[in-house]
Amino acid sequence: MIILYTFISEAKHQSLLDRHLPAFPIEIRKGILRYKRWQDVQFSLLGKVLLQYGLKTHYNISEAEIVIFPNKKPHLKAHEIYFNISHSKDLVVCAIAEYPLGIDVEFRDPKINYQDFMVQMTAQELQEIQNGEDKIKEFFTYWVRKEAVIKAHGAGMMLSLDSFEIINNECSIEEEKFFTKKIFIHEDYHTCIASSDQKIKTVIPLITYFEE
């Protein structure tokens, strides 16, 4: 399993477009450029660049077709390799593995009030956050675990955060078990990976910074 990450940069925006955009088919280019904010354009572009680089460098896959499942989750056609992309503030991450997975990254915003999200928590989760010495840290630990599981499950917005509870890094959704693992990428961000495959519990990902 590998995790690639990089940061968006307004100063490098045009040079990134000039360098990487031509490498993608016209329809993908249109999809990237449909965003109005430069940040969203870069998130979309760099997520695909990280995936392309990771597949070629670590899995010897130079060309791969991405298909979209009915649940809107992308998948590599003709390859038993799985990926997931996430971004927050300035950070973009892409996880690639031999089994289905989800990854979530969140910027640790000190202005966040966890009480604004109480309706999305179970009673046990809320209690854990309130009992923590660093409530903001506990909140983001809760948040990235939940989001990573939702992305691994593939239900997207159809699955509410309070519909399942993670205990000891495990949970069940519709009789399917999921496992989570905290990952460190940067001190200003919280990151978690999740999968229905137990390998995620013991995996030590190769974490690589992608530098222009």
mmCIF file with all atom_site columns, C-alpha atoms in Angstrom:
data_model
loop_
_atom_site.group_PDB
_atom_site.id
_atom_site.type_symbol
_atom_site.label_atom_id
_atom_site.label_alt_id
_atom_site.label_comp_id
_atom_site.label_asym_id
_atom_site.label_entity_id
_atom_site.label_seq_id
_atom_site.pdbx_PDB_ins_code
_atom_site.Cartn_x
_atom_site.Cartn_y
_atom_site.Cartn_z
_atom_site.occupancy
_atom_site.B_iso_or_equiv
_atom_site.pdbx_formal_charge
_atom_site.auth_seq_id
_atom_site.auth_comp_id
_atom_site.auth_asym_id
_atom_site.auth_atom_id
_atom_site.pdbx_PDB_model_num
ATOM 1   C CA . MET A 1 1   ? 0.000   0.000  0.000   1.00 0.00 ? 1   MET A CA 1
ATOM 2   C CA . ILE A 1 2   ? 1.230   3.460  -0.854  1.00 0.00 ? 2   ILE A CA 1
ATOM 3   C CA . ILE A 1 3   ? 0.079   6.939  0.091   1.00 0.00 ? 3   ILE A CA 1
ATOM 4   C CA . LEU A 1 4   ? 1.208   9.868  -2.026  1.00 0.00 ? 4   LEU A CA 1
ATOM 5   C CA . TYR A 1 5   ? 0.693   13.451 -0.992  1.00 0.00 ? 5   TYR A CA 1
ATOM 6   C CA . THR A 1 6   ? 1.432   16.986 -2.144  1.00 0.00 ? 6   THR A CA 1
ATOM 7   C CA . PHE A 1 7   ? 0.285   20.555 -1.566  1.00 0.00 ? 7   PHE A CA 1
ATOM 8   C CA . ILE A 1 8   ? -1.545  22.959 -3.847  1.00 0.00 ? 8   ILE A CA 1
ATOM 9   C CA . SER A 1 9   ? 0.141   26.251 -4.715  1.00 0.00 ? 9   SER A CA 1
ATOM 10  C CA . GLU A 1 10  ? -1.328  29.353 -6.326  1.00 0.00 ? 10  GLU A CA 1
ATOM 11  C CA . ALA A 1 11  ? 2.145   30.468 -7.437  1.00 0.00 ? 11  ALA A CA 1
ATOM 12  C CA . LYS A 1 12  ? 2.621   27.227 -9.388  1.00 0.00 ? 12  LYS A CA 1
ATOM 13  C CA . HIS A 1 13  ? -0.917  27.034 -10.745 1.00 0.00 ? 13  HIS A CA 1
ATOM 14  C CA . GLN A 1 14  ? -0.261  27.811 -14.408 1.00 0.00 ? 14  GLN A CA 1
ATOM 15  C CA . SER A 1 15  ? 2.948   25.797 -14.562 1.00 0.00 ? 15  SER A CA 1
ATOM 16  C CA . LEU A 1 16  ? 1.097   22.787 -13.080 1.00 0.00 ? 16  LEU A CA 1
ATOM 17  C CA . LEU A 1 17  ? -1.612  23.081 -15.708 1.00 0.00 ? 17  LEU A CA 1
ATOM 18  C CA . ASP A 1 18  ? 0.910   23.450 -18.517 1.00 0.00 ? 18  ASP A CA 1
ATOM 19  C CA . ARG A 1 19  ? 2.910   20.460 -17.360 1.00 0.00 ? 19  ARG A CA 1
ATOM 20  C CA . HIS A 1 20  ? 0.273   17.923 -16.353 1.00 0.00 ? 20  HIS A CA 1
ATOM 21  C CA . LEU A 1 21  ? -3.034  18.747 -18.064 1.00 0.00 ? 21  LEU A CA 1
ATOM 22  C CA . PRO A 1 22  ? -1.961  17.603 -21.578 1.00 0.00 ? 22  PRO A CA 1
ATOM 23  C CA . ALA A 1 23  ? -1.252  14.112 -20.218 1.00 0.00 ? 23  ALA A CA 1
ATOM 24  C CA . PHE A 1 24  ? -4.966  13.435 -19.711 1.00 0.00 ? 24  PHE A CA 1
ATOM 25  C CA . PRO A 1 25  ? -7.738  12.746 -22.255 1.00 0.00 ? 25  PRO A CA 1
ATOM 26  C CA . ILE A 1 26  ? -9.882  15.682 -23.328 1.00 0.00 ? 26  ILE A CA 1
ATOM 27  C CA . GLU A 1 27  ? -12.895 14.656 -21.243 1.00 0.00 ? 27  GLU A CA 1
ATOM 28  C CA . ILE A 1 28  ? -10.820 14.460 -18.075 1.00 0.00 ? 28  ILE A CA 1
ATOM 29  C CA . ARG A 1 29  ? -9.259  17.843 -18.881 1.00 0.00 ? 29  ARG A CA 1
ATOM 30  C CA . LYS A 1 30  ? -12.710 19.354 -19.245 1.00 0.00 ? 30  LYS A CA 1
ATOM 31  C CA . GLY A 1 31  ? -13.718 17.860 -15.907 1.00 0.00 ? 31  GLY A CA 1
ATOM 32  C CA . ILE A 1 32  ? -10.690 19.356 -14.192 1.00 0.00 ? 32  ILE A CA 1
ATOM 33  C CA . LEU A 1 33  ? -11.216 22.808 -15.706 1.00 0.00 ? 33  LEU A CA 1
ATOM 34  C CA . ARG A 1 34  ? -14.930 22.965 -14.933 1.00 0.00 ? 34  ARG A CA 1
ATOM 35  C CA . TYR A 1 35  ? -14.162 24.335 -11.479 1.00 0.00 ? 35  TYR A CA 1
ATOM 36  C CA . LYS A 1 36  ? -14.108 28.096 -10.954 1.00 0.00 ? 36  LYS A CA 1
ATOM 37  C CA . ARG A 1 37  ? -11.685 28.297 -8.036  1.00 0.00 ? 37  ARG A CA 1
ATOM 38  C CA . TRP A 1 38  ? -8.013  27.617 -8.756  1.00 0.00 ? 38  TRP A CA 1
ATOM 39  C CA . GLN A 1 39  ? -7.871  25.554 -5.543  1.00 0.00 ? 39  GLN A CA 1
ATOM 40  C CA . ASP A 1 40  ? -10.525 23.133 -6.796  1.00 0.00 ? 40  ASP A CA 1
ATOM 41  C CA . VAL A 1 41  ? -8.861  22.881 -10.197 1.00 0.00 ? 41  VAL A CA 1
ATOM 42  C CA . GLN A 1 42  ? -5.582  21.944 -8.534  1.00 0.00 ? 42  GLN A CA 1
ATOM 43  C CA . PHE A 1 43  ? -7.224  19.479 -6.148  1.00 0.00 ? 43  PHE A CA 1
ATOM 44  C CA . SER A 1 44  ? -8.792  17.707 -9.109  1.00 0.00 ? 44  SER A CA 1
ATOM 45  C CA . LEU A 1 45  ? -5.625  17.805 -11.213 1.00 0.00 ? 45  LEU A CA 1
ATOM 46  C CA . LEU A 1 46  ? -3.152  16.805 -8.507  1.00 0.00 ? 46  LEU A CA 1
ATOM 47  C CA . GLY A 1 47  ? -5.336  13.970 -7.253  1.00 0.00 ? 47  GLY A CA 1
ATOM 48  C CA . LYS A 1 48  ? -5.183  12.456 -10.739 1.00 0.00 ? 48  LYS A CA 1
ATOM 49  C CA . VAL A 1 49  ? -1.461  13.203 -11.057 1.00 0.00 ? 49  VAL A CA 1
ATOM 50  C CA . LEU A 1 50  ? -0.757  11.399 -7.773  1.00 0.00 ? 50  LEU A CA 1
ATOM 51  C CA . LEU A 1 51  ? -2.814  8.412  -8.894  1.00 0.00 ? 51  LEU A CA 1
ATOM 52  C CA . GLN A 1 52  ? -1.133  8.296  -12.298 1.00 0.00 ? 52  GLN A CA 1
ATOM 53  C CA . TYR A 1 53  ? 2.334   8.569  -10.758 1.00 0.00 ? 53  TYR A CA 1
ATOM 54  C CA . GLY A 1 54  ? 1.606   5.969  -8.065  1.00 0.00 ? 54  GLY A CA 1
ATOM 55  C CA . LEU A 1 55  ? 0.226   3.417  -10.512 1.00 0.00 ? 55  LEU A CA 1
ATOM 56  C CA . LYS A 1 56  ? 3.127   3.803  -12.901 1.00 0.00 ? 56  LYS A CA 1
ATOM 57  C CA . THR A 1 57  ? 5.904   3.931  -10.302 1.00 0.00 ? 57  THR A CA 1
ATOM 58  C CA . HIS A 1 58  ? 4.725   1.332  -7.811  1.00 0.00 ? 58  HIS A CA 1
ATOM 59  C CA . TYR A 1 59  ? 2.402   -0.959 -9.783  1.00 0.00 ? 59  TYR A CA 1
ATOM 60  C CA . ASN A 1 60  ? 3.875   -0.747 -13.290 1.00 0.00 ? 60  ASN A CA 1
ATOM 61  C CA . ILE A 1 61  ? 0.516   0.410  -14.696 1.00 0.00 ? 61  ILE A CA 1
ATOM 62  C CA . SER A 1 62  ? 1.209   3.101  -17.268 1.00 0.00 ? 62  SER A CA 1
ATOM 63  C CA . GLU A 1 63  ? -2.331  3.360  -18.626 1.00 0.00 ? 63  GLU A CA 1
ATOM 64  C CA . ALA A 1 64  ? -5.488  2.635  -16.697 1.00 0.00 ? 64  ALA A CA 1
ATOM 65  C CA . GLU A 1 65  ? -9.119  3.303  -17.454 1.00 0.00 ? 65  GLU A CA 1
ATOM 66  C CA . ILE A 1 66  ? -11.214 4.588  -14.565 1.00 0.00 ? 66  ILE A CA 1
ATOM 67  C CA . VAL A 1 67  ? -14.836 3.498  -14.436 1.00 0.00 ? 67  VAL A CA 1
ATOM 68  C CA . ILE A 1 68  ? -17.501 4.837  -12.100 1.00 0.00 ? 68  ILE A CA 1
ATOM 69  C CA . PHE A 1 69  ? -19.637 2.395  -10.145 1.00 0.00 ? 69  PHE A CA 1
ATOM 70  C CA . PRO A 1 70  ? -23.375 3.112  -9.619  1.00 0.00 ? 70  PRO A CA 1
ATOM 71  C CA . ASN A 1 71  ? -22.520 4.408  -6.131  1.00 0.00 ? 71  ASN A CA 1
ATOM 72  C CA . LYS A 1 72  ? -20.266 7.025  -7.815  1.00 0.00 ? 72  LYS A CA 1
ATOM 73  C CA . LYS A 1 73  ? -17.104 5.356  -6.510  1.00 0.00 ? 73  LYS A CA 1
ATOM 74  C CA . PRO A 1 74  ? -14.291 5.247  -9.126  1.00 0.00 ? 74  PRO A CA 1
ATOM 75  C CA . HIS A 1 75  ? -12.492 2.005  -9.878  1.00 0.00 ? 75  HIS A CA 1
ATOM 76  C CA . LEU A 1 76  ? -9.657  0.871  -12.139 1.00 0.00 ? 76  LEU A CA 1
ATOM 77  C CA . LYS A 1 77  ? -10.927 -1.207 -15.038 1.00 0.00 ? 77  LYS A CA 1
ATOM 78  C CA . ALA A 1 78  ? -9.158  -4.547 -15.636 1.00 0.00 ? 78  ALA A CA 1
ATOM 79  C CA . HIS A 1 79  ? -6.938  -4.177 -12.550 1.00 0.00 ? 79  HIS A CA 1
ATOM 80  C CA . GLU A 1 80  ? -7.403  -5.482 -9.016  1.00 0.00 ? 80  GLU A CA 1
ATOM 81  C CA . ILE A 1 81  ? -5.858  -2.311 -7.646  1.00 0.00 ? 81  ILE A CA 1
ATOM 82  C CA . TYR A 1 82  ? -7.904  0.150  -5.621  1.00 0.00 ? 82  TYR A CA 1
ATOM 83  C CA . PHE A 1 83  ? -7.453  3.814  -4.826  1.00 0.00 ? 83  PHE A CA 1
ATOM 84  C CA . ASN A 1 84  ? -9.004  6.690  -2.969  1.00 0.00 ? 84  ASN A CA 1
ATOM 85  C CA . ILE A 1 85  ? -8.265  10.426 -2.996  1.00 0.00 ? 85  ILE A CA 1
ATOM 86  C CA . SER A 1 86  ? -8.879  13.080 -0.362  1.00 0.00 ? 86  SER A CA 1
ATOM 87  C CA . HIS A 1 87  ? -7.988  16.726 0.177   1.00 0.00 ? 87  HIS A CA 1
ATOM 88  C CA . SER A 1 88  ? -8.319  19.421 2.804   1.00 0.00 ? 88  SER A CA 1
ATOM 89  C CA . LYS A 1 89  ? -7.086  23.023 2.920   1.00 0.00 ? 89  LYS A CA 1
ATOM 90  C CA . ASP A 1 90  ? -3.773  22.750 0.970   1.00 0.00 ? 90  ASP A CA 1
ATOM 91  C CA . LEU A 1 91  ? -3.110  19.009 1.208   1.00 0.00 ? 91  LEU A CA 1
ATOM 92  C CA . VAL A 1 92  ? -3.973  16.366 -1.424  1.00 0.00 ? 92  VAL A CA 1
ATOM 93  C CA . VAL A 1 93  ? -3.532  12.642 -0.702  1.00 0.00 ? 93  VAL A CA 1
ATOM 94  C CA . CYS A 1 94  ? -3.970  9.501  -2.798  1.00 0.00 ? 94  CYS A CA 1
ATOM 95  C CA . ALA A 1 95  ? -3.959  5.987  -1.328  1.00 0.00 ? 95  ALA A CA 1
ATOM 96  C CA . ILE A 1 96  ? -3.450  2.933  -3.544  1.00 0.00 ? 96  ILE A CA 1
ATOM 97  C CA . ALA A 1 97  ? -3.675  -0.688 -2.404  1.00 0.00 ? 97  ALA A CA 1
ATOM 98  C CA . GLU A 1 98  ? -4.439  -4.242 -3.464  1.00 0.00 ? 98  GLU A CA 1
ATOM 99  C CA . TYR A 1 99  ? -7.760  -4.150 -1.595  1.00 0.00 ? 99  TYR A CA 1
ATOM 100 C CA . PRO A 1 100 ? -10.691 -1.689 -1.369  1.00 0.00 ? 100 PRO A CA 1
ATOM 101 C CA . LEU A 1 101 ? -10.018 1.254  0.887   1.00 0.00 ? 101 LEU A CA 1
ATOM 102 C CA . GLY A 1 102 ? -10.941 4.766  1.860   1.00 0.00 ? 102 GLY A CA 1
ATOM 103 C CA . ILE A 1 103 ? -8.762  7.625  3.051   1.00 0.00 ? 103 ILE A CA 1
ATOM 104 C CA . ASP A 1 104 ? -9.735  10.904 4.645   1.00 0.00 ? 104 ASP A CA 1
ATOM 105 C CA . VAL A 1 105 ? -7.621  13.912 5.545   1.00 0.00 ? 105 VAL A CA 1
ATOM 106 C CA . GLU A 1 106 ? -8.778  16.970 7.464   1.00 0.00 ? 106 GLU A CA 1
ATOM 107 C CA . PHE A 1 107 ? -6.991  20.191 8.345   1.00 0.00 ? 107 PHE A CA 1
ATOM 108 C CA . ARG A 1 108 ? -6.939  20.708 12.078  1.00 0.00 ? 108 ARG A CA 1
ATOM 109 C CA . ASP A 1 109 ? -8.845  23.964 12.241  1.00 0.00 ? 109 ASP A CA 1
ATOM 110 C CA . PRO A 1 110 ? -8.694  25.322 15.814  1.00 0.00 ? 110 PRO A CA 1
ATOM 111 C CA . LYS A 1 111 ? -11.803 27.425 15.162  1.00 0.00 ? 111 LYS A CA 1
ATOM 112 C CA . ILE A 1 112 ? -13.986 24.333 14.747  1.00 0.00 ? 112 ILE A CA 1
ATOM 113 C CA . ASN A 1 113 ? -16.642 23.906 17.421  1.00 0.00 ? 113 ASN A CA 1
ATOM 114 C CA . TYR A 1 114 ? -17.294 20.182 17.759  1.00 0.00 ? 114 TYR A CA 1
ATOM 115 C CA . GLN A 1 115 ? -20.650 20.895 19.388  1.00 0.00 ? 115 GLN A CA 1
ATOM 116 C CA . ASP A 1 116 ? -21.932 22.055 15.990  1.00 0.00 ? 116 ASP A CA 1
ATOM 117 C CA . PHE A 1 117 ? -21.670 18.416 14.867  1.00 0.00 ? 117 PHE A CA 1
ATOM 118 C CA . MET A 1 118 ? -23.282 16.749 17.874  1.00 0.00 ? 118 MET A CA 1
ATOM 119 C CA . VAL A 1 119 ? -26.321 15.598 15.867  1.00 0.00 ? 119 VAL A CA 1
ATOM 120 C CA . GLN A 1 120 ? -23.983 13.486 13.705  1.00 0.00 ? 120 GLN A CA 1
ATOM 121 C CA . MET A 1 121 ? -22.419 11.646 16.653  1.00 0.00 ? 121 MET A CA 1
ATOM 122 C CA . THR A 1 122 ? -23.503 8.713  18.736  1.00 0.00 ? 122 THR A CA 1
ATOM 123 C CA . ALA A 1 123 ? -23.706 9.226  22.496  1.00 0.00 ? 123 ALA A CA 1
ATOM 124 C CA . GLN A 1 124 ? -20.525 7.183  23.022  1.00 0.00 ? 124 GLN A CA 1
ATOM 125 C CA . GLU A 1 125 ? -18.577 9.212  20.443  1.00 0.00 ? 125 GLU A CA 1
ATOM 126 C CA . LEU A 1 126 ? -19.693 12.496 21.963  1.00 0.00 ? 126 LEU A CA 1
ATOM 127 C CA . GLN A 1 127 ? -18.671 11.261 25.409  1.00 0.00 ? 127 GLN A CA 1
ATOM 128 C CA . GLU A 1 128 ? -15.198 10.292 24.167  1.00 0.00 ? 128 GLU A CA 1
ATOM 129 C CA . ILE A 1 129 ? -14.669 13.740 22.674  1.00 0.00 ? 129 ILE A CA 1
ATOM 130 C CA . GLN A 1 130 ? -15.870 15.524 25.792  1.00 0.00 ? 130 GLN A CA 1
ATOM 131 C CA . ASN A 1 131 ? -13.648 13.359 28.020  1.00 0.00 ? 131 ASN A CA 1
ATOM 132 C CA . GLY A 1 132 ? -10.543 14.043 25.936  1.00 0.00 ? 132 GLY A CA 1
ATOM 133 C CA . GLU A 1 133 ? -7.859  16.450 27.112  1.00 0.00 ? 133 GLU A CA 1
ATOM 134 C CA . ASP A 1 134 ? -7.679  17.936 23.625  1.00 0.00 ? 134 ASP A CA 1
ATOM 135 C CA . LYS A 1 135 ? -11.281 18.037 22.435  1.00 0.00 ? 135 LYS A CA 1
ATOM 136 C CA . ILE A 1 136 ? -10.408 19.416 18.982  1.00 0.00 ? 136 ILE A CA 1
ATOM 137 C CA . LYS A 1 137 ? -7.957  16.561 18.431  1.00 0.00 ? 137 LYS A CA 1
ATOM 138 C CA . GLU A 1 138 ? -10.520 14.012 19.598  1.00 0.00 ? 138 GLU A CA 1
ATOM 139 C CA . PHE A 1 139 ? -13.147 15.513 17.305  1.00 0.00 ? 139 PHE A CA 1
ATOM 140 C CA . PHE A 1 140 ? -10.960 15.309 14.196  1.00 0.00 ? 140 PHE A CA 1
ATOM 141 C CA . THR A 1 141 ? -9.895  11.766 15.113  1.00 0.00 ? 141 THR A CA 1
ATOM 142 C CA . TYR A 1 142 ? -13.581 10.866 15.196  1.00 0.00 ? 142 TYR A CA 1
ATOM 143 C CA . TRP A 1 143 ? -14.310 12.725 11.946  1.00 0.00 ? 143 TRP A CA 1
ATOM 144 C CA . VAL A 1 144 ? -11.565 11.253 9.744   1.00 0.00 ? 144 VAL A CA 1
ATOM 145 C CA . ARG A 1 145 ? -12.305 7.722  10.946  1.00 0.00 ? 145 ARG A CA 1
ATOM 146 C CA . LYS A 1 146 ? -15.961 8.069  10.033  1.00 0.00 ? 146 LYS A CA 1
ATOM 147 C CA . GLU A 1 147 ? -15.273 9.661  6.648   1.00 0.00 ? 147 GLU A CA 1
ATOM 148 C CA . ALA A 1 148 ? -12.644 7.044  5.772   1.00 0.00 ? 148 ALA A CA 1
ATOM 149 C CA . VAL A 1 149 ? -15.115 4.249  6.531   1.00 0.00 ? 149 VAL A CA 1
ATOM 150 C CA . ILE A 1 150 ? -17.847 5.899  4.467   1.00 0.00 ? 150 ILE A CA 1
ATOM 151 C CA . LYS A 1 151 ? -15.445 6.197  1.539   1.00 0.00 ? 151 LYS A CA 1
ATOM 152 C CA . ALA A 1 152 ? -14.325 2.576  1.935   1.00 0.00 ? 152 ALA A CA 1
ATOM 153 C CA . HIS A 1 153 ? -17.956 1.478  2.048   1.00 0.00 ? 153 HIS A CA 1
ATOM 154 C CA . GLY A 1 154 ? -18.814 3.550  -1.024  1.00 0.00 ? 154 GLY A CA 1
ATOM 155 C CA . ALA A 1 155 ? -22.220 4.791  0.108   1.00 0.00 ? 155 ALA A CA 1
ATOM 156 C CA . GLY A 1 156 ? -21.222 8.450  0.071   1.00 0.00 ? 156 GLY A CA 1
ATOM 157 C CA . MET A 1 157 ? -23.826 10.920 1.314   1.00 0.00 ? 157 MET A CA 1
ATOM 158 C CA . MET A 1 158 ? -26.405 8.114  1.621   1.00 0.00 ? 158 MET A CA 1
ATOM 159 C CA . LEU A 1 159 ? -24.716 6.924  4.825   1.00 0.00 ? 159 LEU A CA 1
ATOM 160 C CA . SER A 1 160 ? -25.018 9.242  7.815   1.00 0.00 ? 160 SER A CA 1
ATOM 161 C CA . LEU A 1 161 ? -22.167 9.582  10.303  1.00 0.00 ? 161 LEU A CA 1
ATOM 162 C CA . ASP A 1 162 ? -24.322 8.625  13.272  1.00 0.00 ? 162 ASP A CA 1
ATOM 163 C CA . SER A 1 163 ? -25.620 5.416  11.634  1.00 0.00 ? 163 SER A CA 1
ATOM 164 C CA . PHE A 1 164 ? -22.594 3.412  12.776  1.00 0.00 ? 164 PHE A CA 1
ATOM 165 C CA . GLU A 1 165 ? -20.108 3.515  15.629  1.00 0.00 ? 165 GLU A CA 1
ATOM 166 C CA . ILE A 1 166 ? -16.389 2.747  15.520  1.00 0.00 ? 166 ILE A CA 1
ATOM 167 C CA . ILE A 1 167 ? -15.074 0.908  18.585  1.00 0.00 ? 167 ILE A CA 1
ATOM 168 C CA . ASN A 1 168 ? -11.415 -0.131 18.836  1.00 0.00 ? 168 ASN A CA 1
ATOM 169 C CA . ASN A 1 169 ? -10.966 0.829  15.171  1.00 0.00 ? 169 ASN A CA 1
ATOM 170 C CA . GLU A 1 170 ? -13.706 -1.548 14.015  1.00 0.00 ? 170 GLU A CA 1
ATOM 171 C CA . CYS A 1 171 ? -17.324 -1.134 12.963  1.00 0.00 ? 171 CYS A CA 1
ATOM 172 C CA . SER A 1 172 ? -20.094 -2.918 11.049  1.00 0.00 ? 172 SER A CA 1
ATOM 173 C CA . ILE A 1 173 ? -22.296 -1.494 8.313   1.00 0.00 ? 173 ILE A CA 1
ATOM 174 C CA . GLU A 1 174 ? -25.070 -3.666 6.902   1.00 0.00 ? 174 GLU A CA 1
ATOM 175 C CA . GLU A 1 175 ? -23.307 -6.746 8.328   1.00 0.00 ? 175 GLU A CA 1
ATOM 176 C CA . GLU A 1 176 ? -20.049 -5.831 6.602   1.00 0.00 ? 176 GLU A CA 1
ATOM 177 C CA . LYS A 1 177 ? -17.106 -5.207 8.901   1.00 0.00 ? 177 LYS A CA 1
ATOM 178 C CA . PHE A 1 178 ? -14.677 -2.303 8.445   1.00 0.00 ? 178 PHE A CA 1
ATOM 179 C CA . PHE A 1 179 ? -11.341 -1.536 10.047  1.00 0.00 ? 179 PHE A CA 1
ATOM 180 C CA . THR A 1 180 ? -9.584  1.804  10.501  1.00 0.00 ? 180 THR A CA 1
ATOM 181 C CA . LYS A 1 181 ? -6.030  2.944  11.073  1.00 0.00 ? 181 LYS A CA 1
ATOM 182 C CA . LYS A 1 182 ? -4.663  6.361  11.932  1.00 0.00 ? 182 LYS A CA 1
ATOM 183 C CA . ILE A 1 183 ? -1.918  7.618  9.611   1.00 0.00 ? 183 ILE A CA 1
ATOM 184 C CA . PHE A 1 184 ? 0.477   10.530 10.127  1.00 0.00 ? 184 PHE A CA 1
ATOM 185 C CA . ILE A 1 185 ? 1.267   12.708 7.112   1.00 0.00 ? 185 ILE A CA 1
ATOM 186 C CA . HIS A 1 186 ? 1.560   16.243 8.495   1.00 0.00 ? 186 HIS A CA 1
ATOM 187 C CA . GLU A 1 187 ? 1.243   17.776 11.958  1.00 0.00 ? 187 GLU A CA 1
ATOM 188 C CA . ASP A 1 188 ? -1.488  20.190 10.816  1.00 0.00 ? 188 ASP A CA 1
ATOM 189 C CA . TYR A 1 189 ? -3.706  17.440 9.422   1.00 0.00 ? 189 TYR A CA 1
ATOM 190 C CA . HIS A 1 190 ? -5.499  14.351 10.667  1.00 0.00 ? 190 HIS A CA 1
ATOM 191 C CA . THR A 1 191 ? -5.517  11.305 8.385   1.00 0.00 ? 191 THR A CA 1
ATOM 192 C CA . CYS A 1 192 ? -7.146  7.895  8.568   1.00 0.00 ? 192 CYS A CA 1
ATOM 193 C CA . ILE A 1 193 ? -7.437  4.895  6.250   1.00 0.00 ? 193 ILE A CA 1
ATOM 194 C CA . ALA A 1 194 ? -10.221 2.296  6.315   1.00 0.00 ? 194 ALA A CA 1
ATOM 195 C CA . SER A 1 195 ? -11.013 -0.983 4.601   1.00 0.00 ? 195 SER A CA 1
ATOM 196 C CA . SER A 1 196 ? -13.173 -4.073 4.826   1.00 0.00 ? 196 SER A CA 1
ATOM 197 C CA . ASP A 1 197 ? -9.925  -6.033 4.546   1.00 0.00 ? 197 ASP A CA 1
ATOM 198 C CA . GLN A 1 198 ? -8.200  -6.768 7.863   1.00 0.00 ? 198 GLN A CA 1
ATOM 199 C CA . LYS A 1 199 ? -4.802  -6.153 6.252   1.00 0.00 ? 199 LYS A CA 1
ATOM 200 C CA . ILE A 1 200 ? -5.380  -2.464 6.928   1.00 0.00 ? 200 ILE A CA 1
ATOM 201 C CA . LYS A 1 201 ? -4.899  -3.130 10.667  1.00 0.00 ? 201 LYS A CA 1
ATOM 202 C CA . THR A 1 202 ? -1.246  -4.131 10.304  1.00 0.00 ? 202 THR A CA 1
ATOM 203 C CA . VAL A 1 203 ? -0.209  -2.459 7.060   1.00 0.00 ? 203 VAL A CA 1
ATOM 204 C CA . ILE A 1 204 ? 2.664   0.029  7.137   1.00 0.00 ? 204 ILE A CA 1
ATOM 205 C CA . PRO A 1 205 ? 2.014   2.236  4.103   1.00 0.00 ? 205 PRO A CA 1
ATOM 206 C CA . LEU A 1 206 ? 4.824   3.664  2.030   1.00 0.00 ? 206 LEU A CA 1
ATOM 207 C CA . ILE A 1 207 ? 4.138   7.390  2.427   1.00 0.00 ? 207 ILE A CA 1
ATOM 208 C CA . THR A 1 208 ? 5.740   9.521  -0.257  1.00 0.00 ? 208 THR A CA 1
ATOM 209 C CA . TYR A 1 209 ? 5.772   13.259 -0.852  1.00 0.00 ? 209 TYR A CA 1
ATOM 210 C CA . PHE A 1 210 ? 5.292   14.087 -4.528  1.00 0.00 ? 210 PHE A CA 1
ATOM 211 C CA . GLU A 1 211 ? 7.459   17.073 -5.389  1.00 0.00 ? 211 GLU A CA 1
ATOM 212 C CA . GLU A 1 212 ? 7.392   19.036 -8.603  1.00 0.00 ? 212 GLU A CA 1
#
